[in-house]
Short mmCIF file of C-alpha atoms and ligand atoms in Angstrom, two decimals:
data_model
loop_
_atom_site.label_atom_id
_atom_site.label_comp_id
_atom_site.label_asym_id
_atom_site.label_seq_id
_atom_site.Cartn_x
_atom_site.Cartn_y
_atom_site.Cartn_z
CA MET A 27 119.61 115.12 111.95
CA THR A 28 123.23 115.26 110.74
CA PRO A 29 125.18 112.07 111.17
CA PHE A 30 128.36 114.15 111.46
CA ASP A 31 130.02 115.69 114.49
CA THR A 32 131.56 118.42 112.39
CA ASP A 33 131.33 119.80 108.89
CA LEU A 34 135.09 119.98 108.42
CA PHE A 35 138.00 118.37 110.19
CA VAL A 36 141.38 119.80 109.20
CA ILE A 37 144.55 117.81 110.02
CA GLY A 38 147.46 120.23 110.30
CA ALA A 39 147.42 123.86 111.56
CA GLY A 40 149.97 125.27 109.20
CA SER A 41 149.44 127.99 106.54
CA GLY A 42 147.09 125.97 104.29
CA GLY A 43 145.10 124.31 107.02
CA VAL A 44 144.53 127.42 109.14
CA ARG A 45 143.35 129.45 106.14
CA ALA A 46 140.97 126.73 105.01
CA ALA A 47 139.55 126.33 108.52
CA ARG A 48 139.00 130.09 109.00
CA ILE A 49 137.38 130.66 105.62
CA ALA A 50 135.14 127.58 105.95
CA ALA A 51 134.02 128.72 109.40
CA GLY A 52 133.28 132.15 107.90
CA TYR A 53 130.83 130.43 105.54
CA GLY A 54 129.07 129.00 108.68
CA ALA A 55 130.70 125.56 108.74
CA LYS A 56 131.42 123.85 112.00
CA VAL A 57 135.16 123.33 111.95
CA LYS A 58 137.73 121.49 114.00
CA ILE A 59 141.49 121.52 113.37
CA ALA A 60 144.12 119.19 114.84
CA GLU A 61 147.83 120.04 115.30
CA GLU A 62 150.38 117.77 116.88
CA PHE A 63 153.23 120.23 117.05
CA ARG A 64 152.87 124.02 117.23
CA VAL A 65 150.15 126.09 115.57
CA GLY A 66 151.58 127.92 112.56
CA GLY A 67 153.27 125.07 110.72
CA THR A 68 156.59 124.83 109.06
CA CYS A 69 156.57 128.43 107.71
CA VAL A 70 156.05 130.12 111.04
CA ILE A 71 157.80 127.71 113.38
CA ARG A 72 160.78 126.33 111.49
CA GLY A 73 160.78 127.60 107.93
CA CYS A 74 160.29 130.90 106.14
CA VAL A 75 159.81 133.18 109.13
CA PRO A 76 162.72 132.17 111.41
CA LYS A 77 164.87 131.71 108.29
CA LYS A 78 164.25 135.30 107.17
CA LEU A 79 165.00 136.59 110.67
CA TYR A 80 168.33 134.77 110.51
CA VAL A 81 168.96 136.15 107.06
CA TYR A 82 168.49 139.73 108.46
CA ALA A 83 170.87 138.81 111.33
CA SER A 84 173.53 137.54 108.93
CA ARG A 85 173.45 140.64 106.69
CA PHE A 86 174.68 142.90 109.53
CA ALA A 87 178.09 141.25 109.04
CA ASP A 88 178.43 142.73 105.54
CA GLU A 89 176.89 146.07 106.63
CA PHE A 90 179.40 146.54 109.46
CA ALA A 91 182.20 145.78 107.02
CA GLU A 92 180.86 148.14 104.37
CA ALA A 93 180.01 151.06 106.70
CA ALA A 94 183.60 152.30 106.69
CA GLY A 95 183.40 153.26 103.04
CA TYR A 96 180.51 155.55 104.00
CA GLY A 97 182.49 157.32 106.72
CA TRP A 98 181.55 155.24 109.73
CA GLU A 99 184.09 154.07 112.14
CA ILE A 100 183.11 150.82 113.93
CA PRO A 101 185.21 150.87 117.15
CA GLU A 102 185.76 147.14 117.56
CA LYS A 103 185.11 143.97 115.74
CA PRO A 104 181.37 143.42 116.26
CA VAL A 105 180.50 140.34 118.29
CA PHE A 106 177.60 138.08 117.48
CA HIS A 107 175.70 136.27 120.20
CA TRP A 108 173.92 133.13 118.85
CA ARG A 109 171.80 132.57 121.95
CA SER A 110 170.47 136.11 121.81
CA LEU A 111 169.28 135.59 118.28
CA VAL A 112 167.72 132.22 119.06
CA GLU A 113 165.82 133.71 122.01
CA ALA A 114 164.65 136.76 120.03
CA LYS A 115 163.51 134.49 117.20
CA GLU A 116 161.64 132.25 119.71
CA LYS A 117 159.79 135.23 121.13
CA GLU A 118 158.70 136.38 117.64
CA ILE A 119 157.49 133.00 116.43
CA THR A 120 155.62 132.46 119.75
CA ARG A 121 153.90 135.81 119.10
CA LEU A 122 153.00 134.76 115.54
CA SER A 123 151.80 131.37 116.62
CA GLY A 124 149.61 133.15 119.18
CA ILE A 125 148.07 135.26 116.40
CA TYR A 126 147.26 132.15 114.38
CA ARG A 127 145.69 130.64 117.44
CA ALA A 128 143.63 133.74 118.24
CA ASN A 129 142.45 134.00 114.63
CA LEU A 130 141.22 130.48 114.78
CA GLU A 131 139.38 131.18 118.00
CA LYS A 132 137.84 134.37 116.62
CA ALA A 133 136.61 132.43 113.60
CA GLY A 134 134.97 129.85 115.94
CA VAL A 135 137.27 126.96 114.92
CA GLU A 136 137.92 124.34 117.59
CA LEU A 137 141.63 123.66 118.00
CA ILE A 138 142.68 120.13 119.12
CA GLU A 139 146.34 120.22 120.06
CA LYS A 140 147.10 116.59 119.40
CA ARG A 141 147.66 114.21 116.54
CA ALA A 142 144.68 113.04 114.51
CA VAL A 143 144.58 110.36 111.82
CA VAL A 144 142.13 109.29 109.21
CA GLU A 145 140.01 106.22 109.99
CA ASP A 146 137.83 106.18 106.91
CA CYS A 147 136.43 108.58 104.39
CA HIS A 148 134.32 110.42 106.99
CA THR A 149 136.01 109.52 110.27
CA VAL A 150 139.09 110.78 112.09
CA ARG A 151 140.60 109.19 115.12
CA LEU A 152 142.05 111.39 117.87
CA HIS A 153 145.02 110.76 120.07
CA ASP A 154 142.81 109.39 122.86
CA GLY A 155 141.11 106.90 120.55
CA ARG A 156 137.97 108.98 120.25
CA LYS A 157 136.44 108.93 116.80
CA LEU A 158 134.75 111.92 115.11
CA ARG A 159 132.55 111.87 112.03
CA ALA A 160 133.24 114.77 109.64
CA LYS A 161 131.38 115.59 106.49
CA HIS A 162 134.71 116.73 104.96
CA ILE A 163 138.30 116.03 105.90
CA LEU A 164 141.17 118.26 104.81
CA ILE A 165 144.71 116.95 104.89
CA ALA A 166 147.15 119.84 105.44
CA THR A 167 150.09 118.07 107.11
CA GLY A 168 152.82 119.64 105.09
CA ALA A 169 156.16 117.92 104.50
CA SER A 170 159.16 116.89 106.56
CA PRO A 171 162.87 116.77 105.80
CA VAL A 172 164.35 113.59 104.32
CA MET A 173 167.59 112.35 105.84
CA GLU A 174 169.43 111.16 102.74
CA PRO A 175 171.78 109.83 101.54
CA HIS A 176 171.62 106.94 104.03
CA VAL A 177 175.23 106.80 104.98
CA PRO A 178 176.68 105.27 108.15
CA GLY A 179 176.41 107.82 110.94
CA ILE A 180 173.55 109.82 109.38
CA GLU A 181 171.94 109.79 112.89
CA HIS A 182 174.57 112.32 113.96
CA ALA A 183 173.33 114.86 111.40
CA ILE A 184 170.55 117.36 111.86
CA SER A 185 167.80 118.71 109.54
CA SER A 186 166.45 122.24 109.13
CA ASN A 187 164.03 121.37 111.93
CA GLN A 188 166.89 121.45 114.45
CA ILE A 189 169.26 124.07 113.07
CA PHE A 190 167.32 127.15 114.32
CA ASP A 191 167.57 126.11 118.02
CA LEU A 192 171.02 124.65 118.34
CA LYS A 193 172.35 125.08 121.84
CA HIS A 194 175.81 126.01 120.67
CA PHE A 195 176.77 127.98 117.57
CA PRO A 196 178.23 125.65 114.87
CA HIS A 197 181.64 127.11 114.25
CA ARG A 198 182.26 124.49 111.59
CA LEU A 199 179.18 123.48 109.59
CA LEU A 200 178.96 120.99 106.75
CA ILE A 201 175.77 121.32 104.67
CA VAL A 202 174.62 118.49 102.33
CA GLY A 203 172.32 119.47 99.40
CA GLY A 204 172.23 122.22 96.81
CA GLY A 205 168.60 123.34 96.99
CA TYR A 206 166.84 126.30 98.60
CA ILE A 207 167.41 125.24 102.19
CA ALA A 208 171.10 124.30 101.69
CA VAL A 209 172.13 127.53 100.01
CA GLU A 210 170.14 129.78 102.32
CA PHE A 211 171.71 128.22 105.43
CA ALA A 212 175.18 128.25 103.86
CA SER A 213 174.81 132.03 103.19
CA ILE A 214 173.40 132.68 106.69
CA PHE A 215 175.99 130.71 108.74
CA ALA A 216 178.97 131.83 106.66
CA ARG A 217 178.02 135.48 107.56
CA LEU A 218 177.36 134.67 111.18
CA GLY A 219 180.91 133.41 111.49
CA SER A 220 180.83 129.64 110.70
CA ALA A 221 183.36 127.92 108.41
CA VAL A 222 180.82 126.40 106.02
CA SER A 223 181.32 123.55 103.60
CA LEU A 224 178.57 122.82 101.10
CA CYS A 225 178.52 119.56 99.23
CA PHE A 226 175.92 118.29 96.73
CA ARG A 227 175.56 115.65 94.09
CA SER A 228 175.04 117.66 90.97
CA ASP A 229 177.34 120.12 89.09
CA ASN A 230 175.73 123.26 90.52
CA VAL A 231 173.36 124.53 93.13
CA LEU A 232 169.61 125.29 92.61
CA ARG A 233 168.63 122.81 89.93
CA GLY A 234 165.65 124.16 87.98
CA PHE A 235 166.60 127.82 88.36
CA ASP A 236 168.03 129.94 85.48
CA GLN A 237 171.62 128.95 84.68
CA ASP A 238 173.03 132.43 84.97
CA MET A 239 171.45 132.81 88.40
CA ARG A 240 172.72 129.45 89.58
CA LYS A 241 176.25 130.48 88.55
CA GLY A 242 175.79 133.83 90.32
CA VAL A 243 174.58 132.19 93.56
CA SER A 244 177.44 129.74 93.54
CA GLU A 245 180.00 132.57 93.02
CA ALA A 246 178.39 134.63 95.82
CA LEU A 247 178.59 131.70 98.18
CA THR A 248 182.25 131.19 97.36
CA HIS A 249 182.82 134.90 97.82
CA ALA A 250 181.19 134.71 101.26
CA GLY A 251 183.77 132.03 102.24
CA VAL A 252 181.65 128.91 101.67
CA ALA A 253 183.70 125.89 100.45
CA VAL A 254 181.50 124.71 97.64
CA SER A 255 182.00 121.10 96.50
CA PRO A 256 179.83 120.08 93.54
CA GLY A 257 179.62 116.37 92.72
CA THR A 258 180.49 115.40 96.30
CA LEU A 259 178.48 113.68 98.97
CA PRO A 260 179.34 112.28 102.46
CA THR A 261 179.97 108.52 102.58
CA ARG A 262 180.32 108.32 106.41
CA ILE A 263 179.80 110.48 109.47
CA ALA A 264 181.59 109.60 112.72
CA ARG A 265 181.27 111.31 116.07
CA HIS A 266 184.51 111.74 118.07
CA ALA A 267 184.97 111.86 121.78
CA GLY A 268 185.15 115.66 121.87
CA GLY A 269 181.67 115.82 120.38
CA HIS A 270 182.76 116.99 116.86
CA LEU A 271 181.98 115.08 113.74
CA GLU A 272 184.28 113.74 111.13
CA VAL A 273 182.73 113.44 107.66
CA THR A 274 184.27 111.32 104.93
CA LEU A 275 183.44 112.70 101.51
CA SER A 276 183.09 110.79 98.20
CA ASP A 277 186.24 112.57 96.90
CA GLY A 278 188.23 111.07 99.72
CA ARG A 279 188.52 114.20 101.85
CA HIS A 280 187.72 114.30 105.60
CA VAL A 281 185.95 117.34 107.01
CA ILE A 282 185.65 118.08 110.68
CA ALA A 283 182.39 119.70 111.64
CA ASP A 284 180.46 120.79 114.75
CA GLN A 285 177.19 120.02 112.90
CA VAL A 286 176.23 118.37 109.64
CA LEU A 287 173.00 119.75 108.17
CA ILE A 288 171.16 117.51 105.75
CA ALA A 289 169.07 119.55 103.26
CA THR A 290 168.40 117.07 100.50
CA GLY A 291 164.70 117.71 100.12
CA ARG A 292 161.42 117.28 101.92
CA LYS A 293 158.82 114.60 101.57
CA PRO A 294 155.02 114.90 101.95
CA HIS A 295 153.96 114.09 105.49
CA THR A 296 151.51 111.26 104.84
CA ALA A 297 153.12 108.35 106.76
CA ASN A 298 150.87 106.62 109.34
CA LEU A 299 148.05 109.09 108.65
CA GLY A 300 145.63 106.31 107.77
CA LEU A 301 145.24 107.57 104.17
CA GLU A 302 145.90 104.31 102.45
CA ARG A 303 143.43 102.57 104.77
CA ALA A 304 140.78 105.18 103.77
CA GLY A 305 141.56 104.47 100.09
CA VAL A 306 143.22 107.82 99.36
CA GLU A 307 145.60 107.58 96.37
CA LEU A 308 149.19 108.78 96.94
CA ASP A 309 151.82 109.26 94.30
CA ALA A 310 155.30 107.79 94.26
CA SER A 311 156.64 110.53 96.54
CA GLY A 312 153.83 109.85 99.06
CA ALA A 313 151.96 113.04 98.11
CA VAL A 314 148.15 113.06 98.15
CA LYS A 315 147.00 113.00 94.48
CA VAL A 316 144.46 115.83 93.99
CA ASP A 317 142.59 117.48 91.17
CA ALA A 318 142.45 121.20 90.32
CA VAL A 319 140.22 121.97 93.33
CA SER A 320 142.40 119.91 95.72
CA GLN A 321 140.02 116.91 95.87
CA SER A 322 141.51 113.45 96.29
CA ASN A 323 140.00 110.37 94.71
CA ILE A 324 137.81 110.08 97.82
CA PRO A 325 135.19 112.87 97.38
CA SER A 326 135.03 113.85 101.07
CA ILE A 327 138.81 114.08 101.49
CA HIS A 328 140.81 117.03 100.06
CA ALA A 329 144.47 118.07 100.59
CA VAL A 330 146.29 121.38 100.31
CA GLY A 331 149.87 122.60 100.60
CA ASP A 332 153.13 120.66 100.66
CA VAL A 333 151.41 117.36 101.34
CA THR A 334 150.22 117.51 97.73
CA ASN A 335 153.73 118.35 96.41
CA ARG A 336 152.52 120.80 93.78
CA ILE A 337 154.46 124.05 94.38
CA ASN A 338 155.85 123.78 97.92
CA LEU A 339 155.57 127.45 98.97
CA THR A 340 153.52 129.01 101.79
CA PRO A 341 151.54 131.46 99.72
CA VAL A 342 150.53 128.68 97.41
CA ALA A 343 149.28 126.57 100.32
CA ILE A 344 147.34 129.54 101.64
CA ARG A 345 145.71 130.08 98.21
CA GLU A 346 144.91 126.36 97.96
CA GLY A 347 143.36 126.38 101.47
CA HIS A 348 141.31 129.50 100.67
CA ALA A 349 140.13 128.05 97.29
CA TYR A 350 139.24 124.80 98.96
CA ALA A 351 136.95 126.58 101.47
CA ASP A 352 135.41 128.73 98.76
CA THR A 353 134.74 125.68 96.60
CA VAL A 354 133.38 123.30 99.26
CA PHE A 355 131.64 125.70 101.65
CA GLY A 356 131.25 128.94 99.70
CA GLY A 357 129.60 127.54 96.57
CA LYS A 358 132.26 129.10 94.34
CA LYS A 359 134.37 126.58 92.44
CA ILE A 360 137.89 128.07 92.46
CA ALA A 361 140.96 126.36 91.06
CA VAL A 362 144.31 127.89 92.00
CA ASP A 363 146.43 129.07 89.07
CA HIS A 364 149.88 127.57 89.62
CA HIS A 365 151.48 129.47 86.72
CA ASN A 366 153.93 132.37 87.16
CA VAL A 367 154.33 132.04 90.89
CA PRO A 368 157.07 134.39 92.03
CA SER A 369 159.65 133.02 94.42
CA ALA A 370 162.89 133.97 96.09
CA VAL A 371 165.96 132.23 97.46
CA PHE A 372 167.19 134.24 100.41
CA THR A 373 170.92 133.97 99.95
CA THR A 374 172.88 137.19 100.05
CA PRO A 375 172.58 138.67 97.50
CA GLU A 376 169.14 137.13 97.03
CA LEU A 377 167.56 135.54 93.98
CA GLY A 378 164.08 136.66 92.89
CA THR A 379 162.35 135.00 90.00
CA VAL A 380 159.03 134.80 88.20
CA GLY A 381 158.05 132.85 85.10
CA LEU A 382 160.11 130.70 82.76
CA THR A 383 163.86 130.34 82.93
CA GLU A 384 165.81 130.80 79.66
CA GLU A 385 166.19 127.01 79.44
CA GLN A 386 162.46 126.35 79.95
CA ALA A 387 161.50 129.06 77.42
CA ARG A 388 163.89 127.68 74.79
CA ARG A 389 162.27 124.25 75.18
CA THR A 390 158.73 125.58 74.81
CA HIS A 391 159.02 128.59 72.43
CA ASP A 392 160.34 128.88 68.87
CA VAL A 393 162.03 132.23 69.24
CA VAL A 394 163.37 133.43 72.60
CA ASP A 395 165.03 136.77 73.15
CA ILE A 396 167.28 137.38 76.16
CA TYR A 397 167.99 140.72 77.72
CA LYS A 398 170.71 140.48 80.32
CA THR A 399 172.75 142.88 82.36
CA SER A 400 175.31 142.54 85.17
CA PHE A 401 176.51 145.49 87.17
CA ARG A 402 177.92 146.61 90.44
CA PRO A 403 175.09 148.16 92.46
CA MET A 404 175.46 151.78 93.54
CA ARG A 405 175.57 150.89 97.21
CA ALA A 406 178.74 148.86 96.55
CA THR A 407 180.60 151.85 95.06
CA LEU A 408 181.66 153.66 98.26
CA SER A 409 181.73 150.51 100.38
CA GLY A 410 184.07 148.73 97.91
CA ALA A 411 181.93 145.55 98.09
CA GLN A 412 182.66 143.32 95.19
CA GLU A 413 179.09 142.01 94.67
CA LYS A 414 177.35 142.02 91.39
CA THR A 415 173.72 142.34 90.48
CA ILE A 416 172.48 140.19 87.62
CA MET A 417 169.15 140.73 85.77
CA LYS A 418 167.68 138.73 82.99
CA ILE A 419 164.46 139.17 81.02
CA VAL A 420 163.23 136.26 78.94
CA VAL A 421 160.95 137.32 76.05
CA ASP A 422 158.89 135.40 73.49
CA GLY A 423 160.56 136.62 70.30
CA GLU A 424 157.42 136.14 68.30
CA THR A 425 154.82 137.91 70.53
CA ASP A 426 157.13 140.22 72.57
CA LYS A 427 155.53 138.77 75.74
CA VAL A 428 157.78 138.65 78.83
CA LEU A 429 158.04 134.97 79.79
CA GLY A 430 160.27 135.32 82.80
CA VAL A 431 162.39 137.68 84.86
CA HIS A 432 165.30 136.59 87.07
CA ILE A 433 167.30 138.82 89.41
CA LEU A 434 170.24 138.19 91.69
CA GLY A 435 170.78 141.21 93.89
CA HIS A 436 169.61 143.28 96.81
CA ASP A 437 165.82 143.10 97.35
CA ALA A 438 165.40 140.73 94.41
CA GLY A 439 162.59 139.04 96.31
CA GLU A 440 160.76 142.37 96.66
CA MET A 441 161.24 143.02 92.92
CA ALA A 442 160.05 139.54 91.95
CA GLN A 443 156.81 140.08 93.90
CA VAL A 444 156.03 143.30 91.91
CA LEU A 445 157.22 141.89 88.62
CA GLY A 446 154.85 138.98 89.26
CA ILE A 447 151.95 141.34 88.62
CA ALA A 448 153.32 142.45 85.26
CA VAL A 449 154.11 138.94 84.12
CA LYS A 450 150.77 137.60 85.27
CA MET A 451 149.05 140.41 83.29
CA GLY A 452 150.87 139.33 80.14
CA ALA A 453 153.17 142.39 79.90
CA THR A 454 155.32 142.70 76.76
CA LYS A 455 158.89 143.83 76.51
CA ALA A 456 157.46 146.99 74.94
CA ASP A 457 155.48 147.59 78.11
CA PHE A 458 158.62 147.30 80.14
CA ASP A 459 160.35 149.74 77.77
CA ALA A 460 157.40 152.21 77.97
CA THR A 461 157.65 152.32 81.81
CA MET A 462 159.63 155.31 83.11
CA ALA A 463 162.74 154.51 85.03
CA LEU A 464 162.92 155.39 88.74
CA HIS A 465 166.32 156.80 89.36
CA PRO A 466 168.60 155.90 91.15
CA THR A 467 167.46 152.37 91.85
CA ALA A 468 168.81 148.98 90.76
CA SER A 469 165.42 147.93 89.45
CA GLU A 470 165.39 150.79 86.85
CA GLU A 471 167.65 148.46 84.78
CA LEU A 472 164.57 146.33 84.19
CA VAL A 473 163.04 149.08 82.14
CA THR A 474 166.23 150.36 80.44
CA MET A 475 167.62 147.16 78.98
CA ARG A 476 167.00 148.08 75.37
CA THR A 477 169.51 145.95 73.57
CA ARG A 478 168.82 142.32 73.10
CA THR A 479 171.75 140.21 74.33
CA GLU A 480 170.77 136.95 72.60
CA ARG A 481 168.18 135.47 70.26
CA HIS A 482 167.55 131.74 70.22
CA GLU A 483 165.57 130.27 67.35
CA ARG A 484 164.46 126.69 67.32
CA LEU A 485 165.24 124.95 64.10
CA ARG A 486 161.93 123.87 62.49
CA ALA A 487 161.93 120.54 60.66
CA ALA A 488 161.65 121.12 56.84
CA GLU A 489 158.16 120.29 55.65
P1 NDP B 4 165.22 121.00 97.10
O1 NDP B 4 164.43 120.05 96.40
O2 NDP B 4 165.17 122.47 96.79
O3 NDP B 4 166.84 120.58 96.97
C1 NDP B 4 167.19 119.31 97.32
C2 NDP B 4 168.70 119.15 97.16
O4 NDP B 4 169.09 117.84 97.62
C3 NDP B 4 169.11 119.19 95.72
O5 NDP B 4 170.39 119.77 95.64
C4 NDP B 4 169.13 117.71 95.31
O6 NDP B 4 170.01 117.45 94.27
C5 NDP B 4 169.63 117.07 96.55
N1 NDP B 4 169.19 115.71 96.78
C6 NDP B 4 167.89 115.19 96.72
N2 NDP B 4 167.89 113.92 97.04
C7 NDP B 4 169.14 113.56 97.30
C8 NDP B 4 169.82 112.34 97.71
N3 NDP B 4 169.09 111.26 97.86
N4 NDP B 4 171.12 112.31 97.87
C9 NDP B 4 171.86 113.45 97.71
N5 NDP B 4 171.30 114.62 97.37
C10 NDP B 4 169.99 114.70 97.14
O7 NDP B 4 164.93 120.81 98.68
P2 NDP B 4 165.11 121.67 99.97
O8 NDP B 4 165.22 120.67 101.11
O9 NDP B 4 166.24 122.67 99.82
O10 NDP B 4 163.77 122.50 100.06
C11 NDP B 4 162.52 121.81 100.00
C12 NDP B 4 161.42 122.70 99.48
O11 NDP B 4 161.12 123.70 100.44
C13 NDP B 4 161.84 123.44 98.23
O12 NDP B 4 161.54 122.77 97.07
C14 NDP B 4 160.98 124.68 98.33
O13 NDP B 4 159.77 124.45 97.71
C15 NDP B 4 160.75 124.91 99.79
N6 NDP B 4 161.56 126.01 100.28
C16 NDP B 4 161.36 127.29 99.79
C17 NDP B 4 162.17 128.33 100.27
C18 NDP B 4 161.95 129.66 99.67
O14 NDP B 4 160.99 129.90 98.95
N7 NDP B 4 162.83 130.61 99.86
C19 NDP B 4 163.15 128.16 101.30
C20 NDP B 4 163.28 126.79 101.74
C21 NDP B 4 162.51 125.77 101.27
P3 NDP B 4 169.66 117.52 92.71
O15 NDP B 4 169.58 118.96 92.41
O16 NDP B 4 170.74 116.82 92.06
O17 NDP B 4 168.30 116.86 92.61
#
């Protein structure tokens, strides 16, 4: 007789946990999954999905303005209703959360809508003190926003968890941070009508992305009316009687804001989960340390998704969850390949990227060729919009292999997804050149950039 109540207990019903639970159940495992908030996790409830819906909402502002160039007369200044957007968003994520829930049920997974913590390597403790023995435990608790820097008054600020559901539209918004979340919300709220200030500690936004793209995003934000302040952080936040906030900045300025959004990163959600007590090793950031098949140092405990702080993206968590179930319950040992993962930053215009940046390639390859172009997209001609599209292909100058592609422009995320296939297959620049252009598109530039813009050769030490 089995000493276990269940084969698998998953903590966290987000993208990674739900996928692992369903696939494991499909292999015949008895599976339970616990969720303390809402089924669907960060991506569905307060991340990628509502963010993209708000991006779509924000882009109408440009489209109304540009329509005149195409012969449309917009009778009056369009009016945006924040509460209508929040309600429509809520309806959609409730629908999606329901689909996640239905899929779990269909797969025969038992959903426990309460917090669960680890007691030991085979035991989880539920909210009511009940203990369950599980043959395997999967930690899929994701990550949560950090509220840094710790300045006086930080308790008046909000994180990305709250921004989607603000009761009142923030007419003046100060955003702290220069990463994905900060720039995406700066771009969204500036278009929805906020006066947005963006401050961050380094010299430019989006550390780790290609330099030309970082510069392009920063210029696009400025063009959208965002007051961009590199090398600047708040030193104090004070709430005034009228409800508004006064933020003192490190450069001595004072900014008045209705809301201050802190977007200075996220940390793995492992606090008070009982992991240390069970002997699970965490790294300095609090992430569960795992091997290639997501196993921790305790053989019965695995972890997938943001809680492992590998690549913190939804599709990666889903792959990790699926591979975990295949490995542990399906008898197929599958390690997720974390190379050449395409990603996008949904500013307007958006940034799509796959593979190495120019800077990374120059550090790891002896000869690097750069093909770069910058142009005004066709749709901007009649509208008179000033935006630019930037494309860059990074090529190994010795093998002709395409190492990375970076695009700032309309639908760059869509392009990056498709380019991901070519880069993953090891396409060469000659393969790009041999591909017929599709006219008229912006992406045809990717196969018509024939002239090398730069060649970088690493100096080899004389033997
Ligand atoms: P990021 O790690 O992308 O950016 C954090 C920003 O905060 C950086 O500008 C960083 O500066 C700054 N920062 C970090 N610590 C401090 C501090 N103590 N004081 C002041 N500034 C600080 O985090 P995000 O919160 O924007 O996003 C978290 C993760 O969520 C991303 O890494 C990404 O994986 C995921 N995500 C993905 C999206 C997408 O795919 N479109 C959208 C949103 C999130 P510096 O650069 O100097 O380190």
